[in-house]
Protein backbone atom coordinates (compact mmCIF):
# COMPACT_ATOMS: atom_id res chain seq x y z
CA MET A 1 -13.25 30.71 1.95
CA THR A 2 -15.76 28.39 0.61
CA ASP A 3 -16.77 25.14 2.14
CA GLY A 4 -15.40 22.01 1.39
CA ASP A 5 -14.20 18.68 2.06
CA PHE A 6 -11.00 19.15 3.77
CA GLY A 7 -10.99 15.27 5.28
CA LEU A 8 -11.65 16.23 9.13
CA LEU A 9 -12.81 12.90 9.40
CA SER A 10 -10.29 11.27 6.98
CA PRO A 11 -7.12 12.53 8.34
CA VAL A 12 -4.83 9.66 7.03
CA SER A 13 -5.27 11.13 3.65
CA ALA A 14 -5.73 15.21 4.75
CA SER A 15 -2.55 16.46 3.37
CA SER A 16 -2.31 19.09 0.39
CA ALA A 17 -0.06 16.34 -1.20
CA VAL A 18 -3.05 13.85 -1.42
CA THR A 19 -5.44 16.61 -2.42
CA ALA A 20 -3.65 17.50 -5.16
CA LEU A 21 -2.99 14.22 -6.40
CA THR A 22 -6.98 12.71 -6.28
CA GLY A 23 -9.09 15.84 -5.01
CA ASP A 24 -11.76 17.39 -7.08
CA ARG A 25 -9.46 20.01 -8.81
CA ALA A 26 -7.18 16.59 -9.90
CA VAL A 27 -10.19 14.88 -11.16
CA ILE A 28 -11.05 18.02 -12.92
CA ALA A 29 -7.69 18.23 -14.49
CA ALA A 30 -7.40 14.56 -15.65
CA ILE A 31 -10.68 14.95 -17.54
CA LEU A 32 -9.55 18.05 -19.18
CA ASP A 33 -6.21 16.47 -19.93
CA VAL A 34 -8.10 13.95 -21.64
CA GLU A 35 -10.11 16.16 -23.72
CA ALA A 36 -6.93 18.50 -25.10
CA ALA A 37 -5.03 15.40 -25.56
CA TRP A 38 -7.64 13.96 -27.94
CA THR A 39 -7.82 17.17 -29.98
CA ALA A 40 -4.32 16.91 -30.53
CA VAL A 41 -4.82 13.49 -31.92
CA LEU A 42 -7.61 14.87 -34.09
CA GLU A 43 -4.97 17.38 -35.34
CA ASP A 44 -1.97 14.86 -35.80
CA ALA A 45 -4.42 13.00 -38.20
CA GLY A 46 -5.85 15.87 -40.09
CA LEU A 47 -8.87 15.63 -38.59
CA ALA A 48 -9.22 19.22 -36.91
CA PRO A 49 -8.01 22.19 -38.03
CA GLN A 50 -3.97 23.24 -37.23
CA GLY A 51 -4.09 25.26 -33.80
CA SER A 52 -6.70 23.14 -32.55
CA ALA A 53 -4.83 21.52 -30.11
CA ALA A 54 -3.06 24.82 -28.62
CA VAL A 55 -6.50 26.53 -28.42
CA VAL A 56 -8.46 23.25 -26.10
CA ALA A 57 -5.25 23.04 -24.41
CA GLU A 58 -4.94 27.09 -23.24
CA ALA A 59 -8.64 26.59 -22.58
CA ALA A 60 -8.55 23.38 -20.85
CA ASP A 61 -6.81 25.09 -17.25
CA ALA A 62 -8.49 23.46 -14.34
CA GLY A 63 -8.13 26.76 -12.34
CA HIS A 64 -10.60 28.24 -14.45
CA PHE A 65 -13.33 26.08 -13.61
CA ASP A 66 -15.80 25.94 -10.54
CA LEU A 67 -16.10 22.63 -9.36
CA ALA A 68 -19.21 23.48 -7.00
CA LEU A 69 -20.82 24.41 -10.15
CA ILE A 70 -19.63 21.49 -12.10
CA ALA A 71 -20.43 18.88 -9.22
CA GLN A 72 -24.19 20.36 -8.52
CA ARG A 73 -24.91 20.04 -12.68
CA ALA A 74 -23.26 16.85 -12.81
CA GLN A 75 -26.71 15.37 -10.94
CA GLY A 76 -28.55 16.20 -14.42
CA GLY A 77 -26.40 14.05 -16.53
CA GLY A 78 -25.32 11.40 -13.99
CA ASN A 79 -21.27 12.25 -14.39
CA PRO A 80 -19.18 15.34 -14.46
CA VAL A 81 -18.08 15.50 -18.28
CA ILE A 82 -21.30 16.66 -19.77
CA PRO A 83 -21.34 19.91 -17.49
CA LEU A 84 -17.58 20.23 -17.61
CA LEU A 85 -18.23 19.92 -21.44
CA GLY A 86 -20.39 22.75 -21.88
CA GLU A 87 -17.99 25.18 -20.13
CA LEU A 88 -15.13 24.00 -22.10
CA ARG A 89 -16.55 25.03 -25.43
CA ALA A 90 -17.55 28.24 -24.34
CA ARG A 91 -14.23 28.61 -23.59
CA VAL A 92 -12.58 27.28 -26.27
CA LYS A 93 -15.02 29.31 -28.79
CA ALA A 94 -13.45 32.44 -26.63
CA LEU A 95 -10.15 31.72 -27.69
CA ASP A 96 -10.36 30.07 -31.03
CA ILE A 97 -8.64 31.49 -33.80
CA THR A 98 -9.56 28.59 -35.97
CA GLY A 99 -12.77 29.48 -37.05
CA GLY A 100 -15.01 27.30 -34.96
CA GLY A 101 -12.91 24.31 -35.66
CA ALA A 102 -11.52 23.45 -32.32
CA ALA A 103 -14.90 23.73 -30.67
CA LYS A 104 -15.95 21.65 -32.91
CA ALA A 105 -13.49 18.92 -32.14
CA VAL A 106 -13.40 19.09 -28.47
CA HIS A 107 -15.00 15.72 -27.94
CA THR A 108 -15.93 14.28 -31.11
CA SER A 109 -16.38 10.73 -31.18
CA LEU A 110 -16.31 10.26 -27.42
CA THR A 111 -18.72 9.65 -24.77
CA SER A 112 -18.39 10.30 -21.31
CA GLN A 113 -17.58 7.03 -20.05
CA ASP A 114 -14.28 7.28 -22.67
CA VAL A 115 -13.43 10.54 -20.80
CA LEU A 116 -14.26 9.68 -17.33
CA ASP A 117 -12.87 5.99 -17.71
CA SER A 118 -9.25 7.40 -19.81
CA ALA A 119 -9.26 10.68 -16.67
CA LEU A 120 -9.53 8.03 -14.02
CA MET A 121 -6.55 5.89 -15.10
CA LEU A 122 -4.69 8.92 -15.89
CA LEU A 123 -5.59 10.23 -12.22
CA ALA A 124 -4.12 6.62 -10.84
CA SER A 125 -1.77 7.01 -13.16
CA ARG A 126 -0.24 9.98 -11.30
CA THR A 127 -1.23 9.19 -7.66
CA VAL A 128 0.56 5.43 -8.37
CA SER A 129 3.80 7.09 -9.04
CA ALA A 130 3.90 9.35 -6.03
CA VAL A 131 2.96 6.41 -4.07
CA LEU A 132 5.84 4.55 -5.61
CA ALA A 133 7.74 7.30 -4.96
CA ASP A 134 7.76 6.91 -1.43
CA VAL A 135 7.48 3.15 -0.64
CA ARG A 136 10.88 3.00 -2.64
CA ALA A 137 12.48 5.32 0.15
CA THR A 138 9.83 3.15 2.37
CA THR A 139 11.84 0.21 1.18
CA THR A 140 15.58 1.43 1.52
CA ALA A 141 14.25 2.44 5.28
CA LEU A 142 13.41 -1.36 6.07
CA ALA A 143 16.49 -2.95 3.85
CA THR A 144 18.82 -0.79 5.98
CA LEU A 145 17.16 -1.55 9.08
CA ALA A 146 17.01 -5.27 8.76
CA GLU A 147 21.19 -4.79 7.67
CA GLN A 148 21.56 -3.01 11.16
CA HIS A 149 19.82 -5.01 13.07
CA ALA A 150 20.72 -8.61 11.59
CA ASP A 151 21.81 -9.82 15.06
CA THR A 152 19.43 -7.89 17.03
CA LEU A 153 17.86 -10.33 19.27
CA CYS A 154 13.98 -10.23 19.90
CA VAL A 155 11.03 -12.94 21.08
CA GLY A 156 9.12 -13.93 18.49
CA ARG A 157 5.56 -13.99 18.76
CA SER A 158 2.81 -17.00 17.96
CA LEU A 159 -0.53 -16.61 18.71
CA THR A 160 -0.05 -13.47 21.06
CA GLN A 161 2.57 -15.58 22.96
CA HIS A 162 6.61 -15.75 23.35
CA ALA A 163 7.85 -18.68 20.54
CA LEU A 164 11.18 -18.60 19.93
CA PRO A 165 14.22 -16.55 19.80
CA TYR A 166 13.91 -13.96 16.45
CA THR A 167 16.26 -10.89 15.43
CA PHE A 168 14.87 -7.31 14.55
CA GLY A 169 16.89 -7.87 11.35
CA LEU A 170 14.20 -10.37 10.26
CA LYS A 171 11.32 -8.99 11.17
CA ALA A 172 12.14 -5.50 9.47
CA ALA A 173 13.16 -8.00 6.31
CA GLN A 174 9.45 -9.44 6.47
CA TRP A 175 7.93 -6.13 6.53
CA PHE A 176 10.10 -5.03 3.72
CA GLN A 177 9.35 -8.20 1.39
CA GLY A 178 5.51 -7.23 2.24
CA VAL A 179 5.74 -3.89 0.93
CA ALA A 180 8.08 -4.64 -1.81
CA ALA A 181 6.16 -7.56 -3.28
CA ALA A 182 3.04 -5.46 -3.48
CA SER A 183 4.55 -2.18 -4.99
CA ARG A 184 5.78 -4.60 -7.72
CA ARG A 185 2.07 -6.02 -8.57
CA LEU A 186 1.06 -2.40 -8.04
CA GLU A 187 3.79 -1.06 -10.86
CA SER A 188 3.41 -3.96 -13.25
CA LEU A 189 -0.61 -2.98 -13.64
CA GLU A 190 -1.82 -1.77 -16.84
CA LEU A 191 -3.90 1.45 -16.87
CA PRO A 192 -5.83 1.33 -20.25
CA VAL A 193 -6.99 4.21 -22.35
CA GLN A 194 -11.18 3.77 -22.92
CA PHE A 195 -12.13 4.67 -26.48
CA GLY A 196 -15.39 2.98 -27.17
CA GLY A 197 -18.03 5.98 -28.41
CA ALA A 198 -21.60 5.67 -27.25
CA GLY A 199 -22.04 2.15 -27.29
CA GLY A 200 -18.68 0.56 -27.22
CA THR A 201 -18.86 -0.18 -31.16
CA LEU A 202 -16.48 2.75 -32.04
CA ALA A 203 -19.48 3.63 -34.77
CA SER A 204 -18.59 7.35 -34.58
CA GLY A 205 -15.06 7.21 -34.80
CA ALA A 206 -15.33 4.61 -37.68
CA LYS A 207 -17.11 7.43 -39.29
CA LEU A 208 -14.75 10.02 -38.49
CA THR A 209 -11.76 8.12 -40.28
CA ALA A 210 -13.66 7.39 -43.03
CA GLY A 211 -11.23 7.71 -46.07
CA SER A 212 -8.87 9.75 -43.64
CA GLY A 213 -5.96 7.02 -44.35
CA THR A 214 -6.26 6.33 -40.33
CA THR A 215 -8.53 4.19 -38.04
CA ALA A 216 -10.35 4.66 -35.06
CA PHE A 217 -8.17 2.04 -33.37
CA ALA A 218 -4.97 4.07 -34.47
CA LEU A 219 -6.41 7.20 -32.91
CA ALA A 220 -7.27 5.40 -29.65
CA ASP A 221 -3.86 4.42 -29.50
CA ALA A 222 -2.47 7.80 -30.16
CA LEU A 223 -4.18 9.06 -27.18
CA ALA A 224 -3.07 6.62 -24.85
CA ALA A 225 0.84 7.70 -26.03
CA LYS A 226 0.19 11.23 -25.08
CA LEU A 227 -1.69 10.18 -21.75
CA ALA A 228 1.25 7.77 -21.06
CA LEU A 229 -1.52 4.95 -20.32
CA THR A 230 -1.92 1.64 -22.12
CA SER A 231 -2.96 1.23 -25.33
CA ALA A 232 -6.43 -1.06 -24.97
CA PRO A 233 -6.90 -3.69 -28.00
CA ALA A 234 -10.75 -3.13 -27.59
CA PRO A 235 -13.37 -0.77 -25.32
CA TRP A 236 -13.91 -2.19 -22.17
CA HIS A 237 -16.85 -0.28 -21.08
CA THR A 238 -18.46 -3.31 -19.07
CA ASN A 239 -15.48 -5.23 -18.54
CA ARG A 240 -13.91 -3.98 -15.57
CA LEU A 241 -11.00 -6.01 -14.91
CA SER A 242 -8.50 -2.65 -15.27
CA VAL A 243 -10.49 -1.16 -12.42
CA THR A 244 -10.55 -4.11 -9.89
CA SER A 245 -6.92 -5.10 -10.50
CA LEU A 246 -5.82 -1.50 -9.93
CA GLY A 247 -8.39 -1.80 -6.48
CA ASP A 248 -6.67 -4.97 -5.57
CA GLY A 249 -3.14 -3.48 -5.93
CA LEU A 250 -4.02 -0.36 -4.15
CA ALA A 251 -5.44 -3.09 -1.38
CA ALA A 252 -2.80 -5.01 -1.36
CA LEU A 253 -0.10 -2.23 -0.91
CA ILE A 254 -2.35 -0.98 2.18
CA ASP A 255 -2.39 -4.34 3.77
CA SER A 256 1.16 -4.44 3.86
CA PHE A 257 1.22 -1.01 5.75
CA GLY A 258 -1.07 -2.50 8.14
CA LYS A 259 1.17 -5.08 8.96
CA ILE A 260 3.53 -2.85 10.02
CA ALA A 261 1.28 -0.28 11.73
CA ALA A 262 -0.45 -3.26 13.52
CA ASP A 263 2.84 -4.41 14.92
CA LEU A 264 4.35 -0.78 15.53
CA LEU A 265 1.11 -0.61 17.57
CA PHE A 266 1.90 -3.55 20.02
CA LEU A 267 5.72 -3.03 20.26
CA SER A 268 5.74 0.47 21.25
CA ARG A 269 3.36 -0.28 24.07
CA PRO A 270 4.92 0.96 27.35
CA GLU A 271 4.67 -2.18 28.31
CA VAL A 272 6.46 -3.59 25.77
CA ALA A 273 8.65 -0.40 24.32
CA GLU A 274 10.89 -2.27 21.95
CA LEU A 275 10.11 0.46 19.25
CA GLY A 276 9.21 3.82 19.18
CA GLU A 277 7.55 6.18 16.06
CA PRO A 278 9.59 9.28 14.97
CA LEU A 279 9.18 12.37 17.39
CA ALA A 280 7.76 15.35 16.21
CA ALA A 281 6.42 18.45 18.34
CA GLY A 282 2.72 18.22 18.82
CA ARG A 283 2.14 14.83 17.74
CA GLY A 284 0.96 12.08 19.36
CA VAL A 285 -0.82 14.86 22.07
CA SER A 286 -3.72 13.47 23.99
CA SER A 287 -6.82 16.15 24.90
CA ALA A 288 -6.49 14.91 28.09
CA MET A 289 -3.69 13.29 28.98
CA PRO A 290 -0.66 15.63 29.11
CA GLN A 291 1.93 12.60 29.67
CA LYS A 292 0.55 10.73 26.48
CA GLN A 293 2.63 10.16 23.60
CA ASN A 294 0.56 8.22 20.90
CA PRO A 295 1.49 6.62 18.38
CA VAL A 296 -0.40 8.53 15.76
CA LEU A 297 1.21 7.46 12.54
CA SER A 298 0.82 3.85 13.19
CA VAL A 299 -2.89 4.93 14.12
CA LEU A 300 -3.87 6.53 10.90
CA VAL A 301 -1.85 3.44 8.75
CA ARG A 302 -4.01 1.25 10.53
CA SER A 303 -7.08 3.12 10.13
CA ALA A 304 -6.17 2.92 6.19
CA ALA A 305 -6.10 -0.95 6.18
CA LEU A 306 -9.16 -1.14 7.94
CA GLN A 307 -10.99 0.64 4.98
CA ALA A 308 -9.08 -0.81 1.75
CA PRO A 309 -10.56 -3.70 1.63
CA GLY A 310 -14.37 -2.77 1.36
CA LEU A 311 -13.56 -0.28 -0.82
CA ALA A 312 -11.85 -3.11 -2.94
CA SER A 313 -14.68 -5.00 -2.57
CA GLN A 314 -17.09 -2.36 -3.83
CA LEU A 315 -15.18 -2.30 -7.12
CA HIS A 316 -15.40 -6.12 -7.72
CA LEU A 317 -19.24 -5.52 -6.43
CA ALA A 318 -19.83 -3.21 -9.18
CA ALA A 319 -17.92 -4.79 -11.96
CA ALA A 320 -19.92 -7.93 -11.52
CA THR A 321 -23.06 -5.96 -11.80
CA PHE A 322 -22.07 -4.02 -14.75
CA ASN A 323 -25.52 -4.59 -17.03
CA ASP A 324 -25.85 -3.82 -20.53
CA GLU A 325 -23.34 -2.36 -23.02
CA ARG A 326 -23.42 0.83 -21.04
CA PRO A 327 -23.78 0.49 -17.24
CA ASP A 328 -26.17 2.17 -14.85
CA GLY A 329 -25.28 2.97 -11.30
CA ALA A 330 -22.81 0.40 -10.96
CA TRP A 331 -20.45 2.04 -13.11
CA HIS A 332 -21.31 5.43 -10.88
CA SER A 333 -20.34 3.21 -7.41
CA GLU A 334 -16.85 2.88 -8.96
CA TRP A 335 -15.55 6.53 -8.95
CA PRO A 336 -15.73 7.36 -5.16
CA ALA A 337 -14.37 3.69 -4.05
CA LEU A 338 -11.59 4.13 -6.45
CA ARG A 339 -10.42 7.97 -5.50
CA GLN A 340 -10.87 6.68 -1.67
CA LEU A 341 -8.48 3.99 -2.32
CA LEU A 342 -6.12 5.97 -4.31
CA ALA A 343 -6.22 8.64 -1.30
CA LEU A 344 -5.36 6.37 1.08
CA ALA A 345 -2.57 4.50 -0.42
CA ALA A 346 -1.11 8.05 -0.74
CA GLY A 347 -1.53 9.03 2.46
CA ALA A 348 -0.61 6.08 3.77
CA ALA A 349 2.54 5.96 1.84
CA GLY A 350 3.88 9.07 3.21
CA HIS A 351 3.14 7.92 6.45
CA VAL A 352 4.80 4.75 6.82
CA ARG A 353 7.92 6.12 4.65
CA GLU A 354 7.82 8.73 8.04
CA LEU A 355 7.90 5.70 10.31
CA THR A 356 10.08 3.69 8.68
CA GLU A 357 12.87 6.67 7.79
CA GLY A 358 12.57 7.86 11.57
CA LEU A 359 11.64 4.44 13.13
CA ARG A 360 13.62 4.22 16.95
CA VAL A 361 14.63 0.71 17.99
CA PHE A 362 15.39 -0.20 21.51
CA PRO A 363 17.60 -2.97 21.57
CA ASP A 364 18.01 -3.35 25.28
CA ALA A 365 14.02 -3.66 25.32
CA MET A 366 14.02 -6.38 23.25
CA ARG A 367 16.57 -8.49 25.16
CA ARG A 368 14.79 -7.68 28.61
CA ASN A 369 11.26 -9.12 26.77
CA LEU A 370 13.38 -11.73 25.58
CA GLY A 371 14.27 -12.90 29.19
CA ILE A 372 10.92 -12.61 30.35
CA SER A 373 10.32 -16.31 28.92
CA GLY A 374 14.39 -17.06 29.36
CA PRO A 375 15.30 -20.43 28.60
CA LEU A 376 11.72 -21.58 27.98
CA LEU A 377 12.24 -20.24 24.20
CA LEU A 378 14.79 -22.80 23.47
CA SER A 379 12.83 -25.89 24.80
CA GLU A 380 12.08 -26.64 20.90
CA GLY A 381 16.00 -27.06 20.28
CA VAL A 382 16.31 -28.67 23.58
CA ALA A 383 14.01 -31.28 23.06
CA ALA A 384 15.91 -32.26 20.06
CA ALA A 385 19.54 -31.89 21.34
CA VAL A 386 18.78 -33.40 24.67
CA ALA A 387 15.90 -36.07 24.18
CA PRO A 388 17.86 -38.70 22.64
CA LEU A 389 20.00 -38.83 25.68
CA LEU A 390 17.38 -39.54 27.68
CA GLY A 391 16.36 -42.92 26.03
CA GLU A 392 12.75 -43.95 24.43
CA ASP A 393 10.87 -41.51 26.99
CA GLY A 394 13.15 -38.56 26.66
CA LYS A 395 10.65 -36.42 25.22
CA GLN A 396 8.01 -37.44 27.83
CA LYS A 397 10.65 -36.37 30.24
CA LEU A 398 11.55 -33.35 28.78
CA GLN A 399 7.59 -32.11 28.57
CA ALA A 400 7.54 -33.15 32.36
CA VAL A 401 10.09 -30.24 32.83
CA VAL A 402 8.41 -27.90 31.22
CA ASP A 403 5.01 -28.55 32.36
CA GLU A 404 6.38 -28.52 36.02
CA THR A 405 8.16 -24.72 35.14
CA LEU A 406 5.55 -23.75 33.91
CA ALA A 407 3.40 -24.26 37.19
CA VAL A 408 5.32 -21.81 38.79
CA PRO A 409 5.27 -17.98 38.55
CA ALA A 410 6.55 -16.32 35.32
CA ALA A 411 9.22 -14.49 37.34
CA GLU A 412 10.56 -17.45 38.46
CA GLN A 413 10.36 -19.49 35.20
CA ALA A 414 13.66 -19.28 33.81
CA ASP A 415 15.79 -20.14 36.85
CA THR A 416 13.17 -23.20 37.34
CA TYR A 417 13.43 -24.29 34.05
CA ARG A 418 17.04 -24.40 34.12
CA LYS A 419 17.52 -26.29 37.83
CA LEU A 420 15.00 -28.89 36.61
CA LEU A 421 16.34 -29.35 33.35
CA ARG A 422 19.82 -29.84 34.96
CA GLU A 423 18.58 -32.39 37.24
CA ALA A 424 17.09 -34.37 34.25
CA VAL A 425 20.00 -34.68 32.45
CA PRO A 426 23.01 -36.40 33.75
CA SER A 427 26.31 -34.10 33.72
CA ASP A 428 28.22 -37.05 31.84
CA LYS A 429 26.15 -36.68 29.06
CA LEU A 430 25.52 -33.34 28.96
CA SER A 431 28.07 -30.68 30.41
CA ASP A 432 27.32 -27.34 31.79
CA ALA A 433 28.77 -25.62 29.65
CA GLU A 434 27.18 -27.60 26.93
CA LEU A 435 24.08 -27.02 28.33
CA GLU A 436 24.23 -23.20 28.81
CA ALA A 437 25.16 -23.03 25.01
CA LEU A 438 21.81 -24.94 24.52
CA LEU A 439 19.96 -22.21 26.43
CA ASP A 440 21.77 -19.24 24.34
CA PRO A 441 19.02 -17.55 22.36
CA ALA A 442 21.41 -16.52 20.02
CA SER A 443 21.94 -20.43 19.44
CA TYR A 444 18.75 -21.10 17.78
CA LEU A 445 18.04 -18.61 15.41
CA GLY A 446 18.28 -20.90 12.36
CA GLU A 447 18.37 -19.26 8.95
CA ALA A 448 17.36 -16.04 9.97
CA ARG A 449 20.11 -13.91 8.86
CA GLU A 450 19.84 -15.95 5.45
CA ILE A 451 16.36 -15.46 5.27
CA SER A 452 16.69 -11.66 5.75
CA ARG A 453 19.70 -11.94 3.34
CA ARG A 454 17.60 -13.94 0.83
CA ILE A 455 14.40 -11.18 0.77
CA LEU A 456 16.75 -8.24 0.61
CA ALA A 457 18.41 -9.82 -2.70
CA ALA A 458 15.44 -10.80 -4.41
CA TYR A 459 13.78 -7.21 -4.20
CA SER A 460 17.24 -5.29 -4.43
CA ASP A 461 16.14 -3.27 -7.35
CA ASP A 462 13.02 -2.40 -5.02
CA THR A 463 15.23 0.20 -3.33
CA SER A 464 17.03 3.80 -4.09
CA THR A 465 20.73 1.89 -2.81
CA LYS A 466 22.08 -1.53 -3.80
CA GLY A 467 24.16 -2.07 -0.82
CA ALA A 468 21.01 -3.48 0.71
CA THR A 469 21.51 -7.05 -0.42
CA ARG A 470 24.87 -7.44 1.12
CA GLY A 471 25.22 -10.49 3.21
């Protein structure tokens, strides 16, 4: 066994699935895929001998390359493309049936930044596709929760305090909206191929295509098509909007995950106990306290949410300091930040999917916590309905009732508020039955159900079922 980075200190993304998408082997594979696709483009255009693409594709098997050696040698040229090319050409020569033409075609008219930028866009495309698959399952689960709990009462909290009656269905719908909106933004991003040559002028490409009936721009478009990337109207070596937009999109999605995790971390506290993470053998254990069931999935997702903004900021810092026509260290600082964002998004997306698909909901605890503040939660609605019955100083009288109620211990506030309110409002103006109706939390939910329905309807395509929009 060889030493390597297995993610011991990055548990949110420490999985074979994430490594397969964003690890060193995946990076090397993406670089090799760009080189192989480029040879195929040249062959299609008659600029490389027939059979070159097949030879390069066979040689470009990431499993045959020594990652540690390439990483070490990358220090000599400042990027991994240079040492990888040396090994790729050697493998092509050993396999070449074109009389050396295939080896000559490898990397022709490209520069290292063309290849690495395109490879990172390819890596991102593959990772984002996997992330969006998890997200679709997550939005489906959240839509189901929103529908199932449309009338499940809970307490809405504002600045950490009990605020108004709420529904868990609306909370799930709001989680849904955050994830669905962020995923749409991420899905809409263009991930362009890079092709500019040594100085971004396509000088070598123009020379290569002279008299051939094609152009360097047509070759770049063909490369984009083979890699399933977006065609770029021009080289973008120092214009990094594609990178920063990708970073922002990933960070926004992780933000939406972080909101869910933050709520779950609070709502799963024993003294709150409104929600629980899905149970799994061996998960959530403590090294010292056997009675604990730690909300580990939420902890890991929150850790990703705390890291993502800094990584996105690093991409902007790099973009703002790209100098000349080909940059120095700013470009190099992008790579680890972008890859870590991709890994965090992939890891967190899987955890959030598991969280939402297996979330345990405890309506009785929600109703119990709603009862802590009791009818005080209805004071806003009571004031609107009752103040006009009490004359010009009606609002002041009702505020005095609230103030007096808050002066007694919390356990006595519900009964005190009801008693003082009954004393303040003559029964001929408000009967006991009418008063109790005002103090029913289900009577003051506003448009909670309709808000949920509108959210689910607006993003109905973001779930794997159409039933999520039923009203």
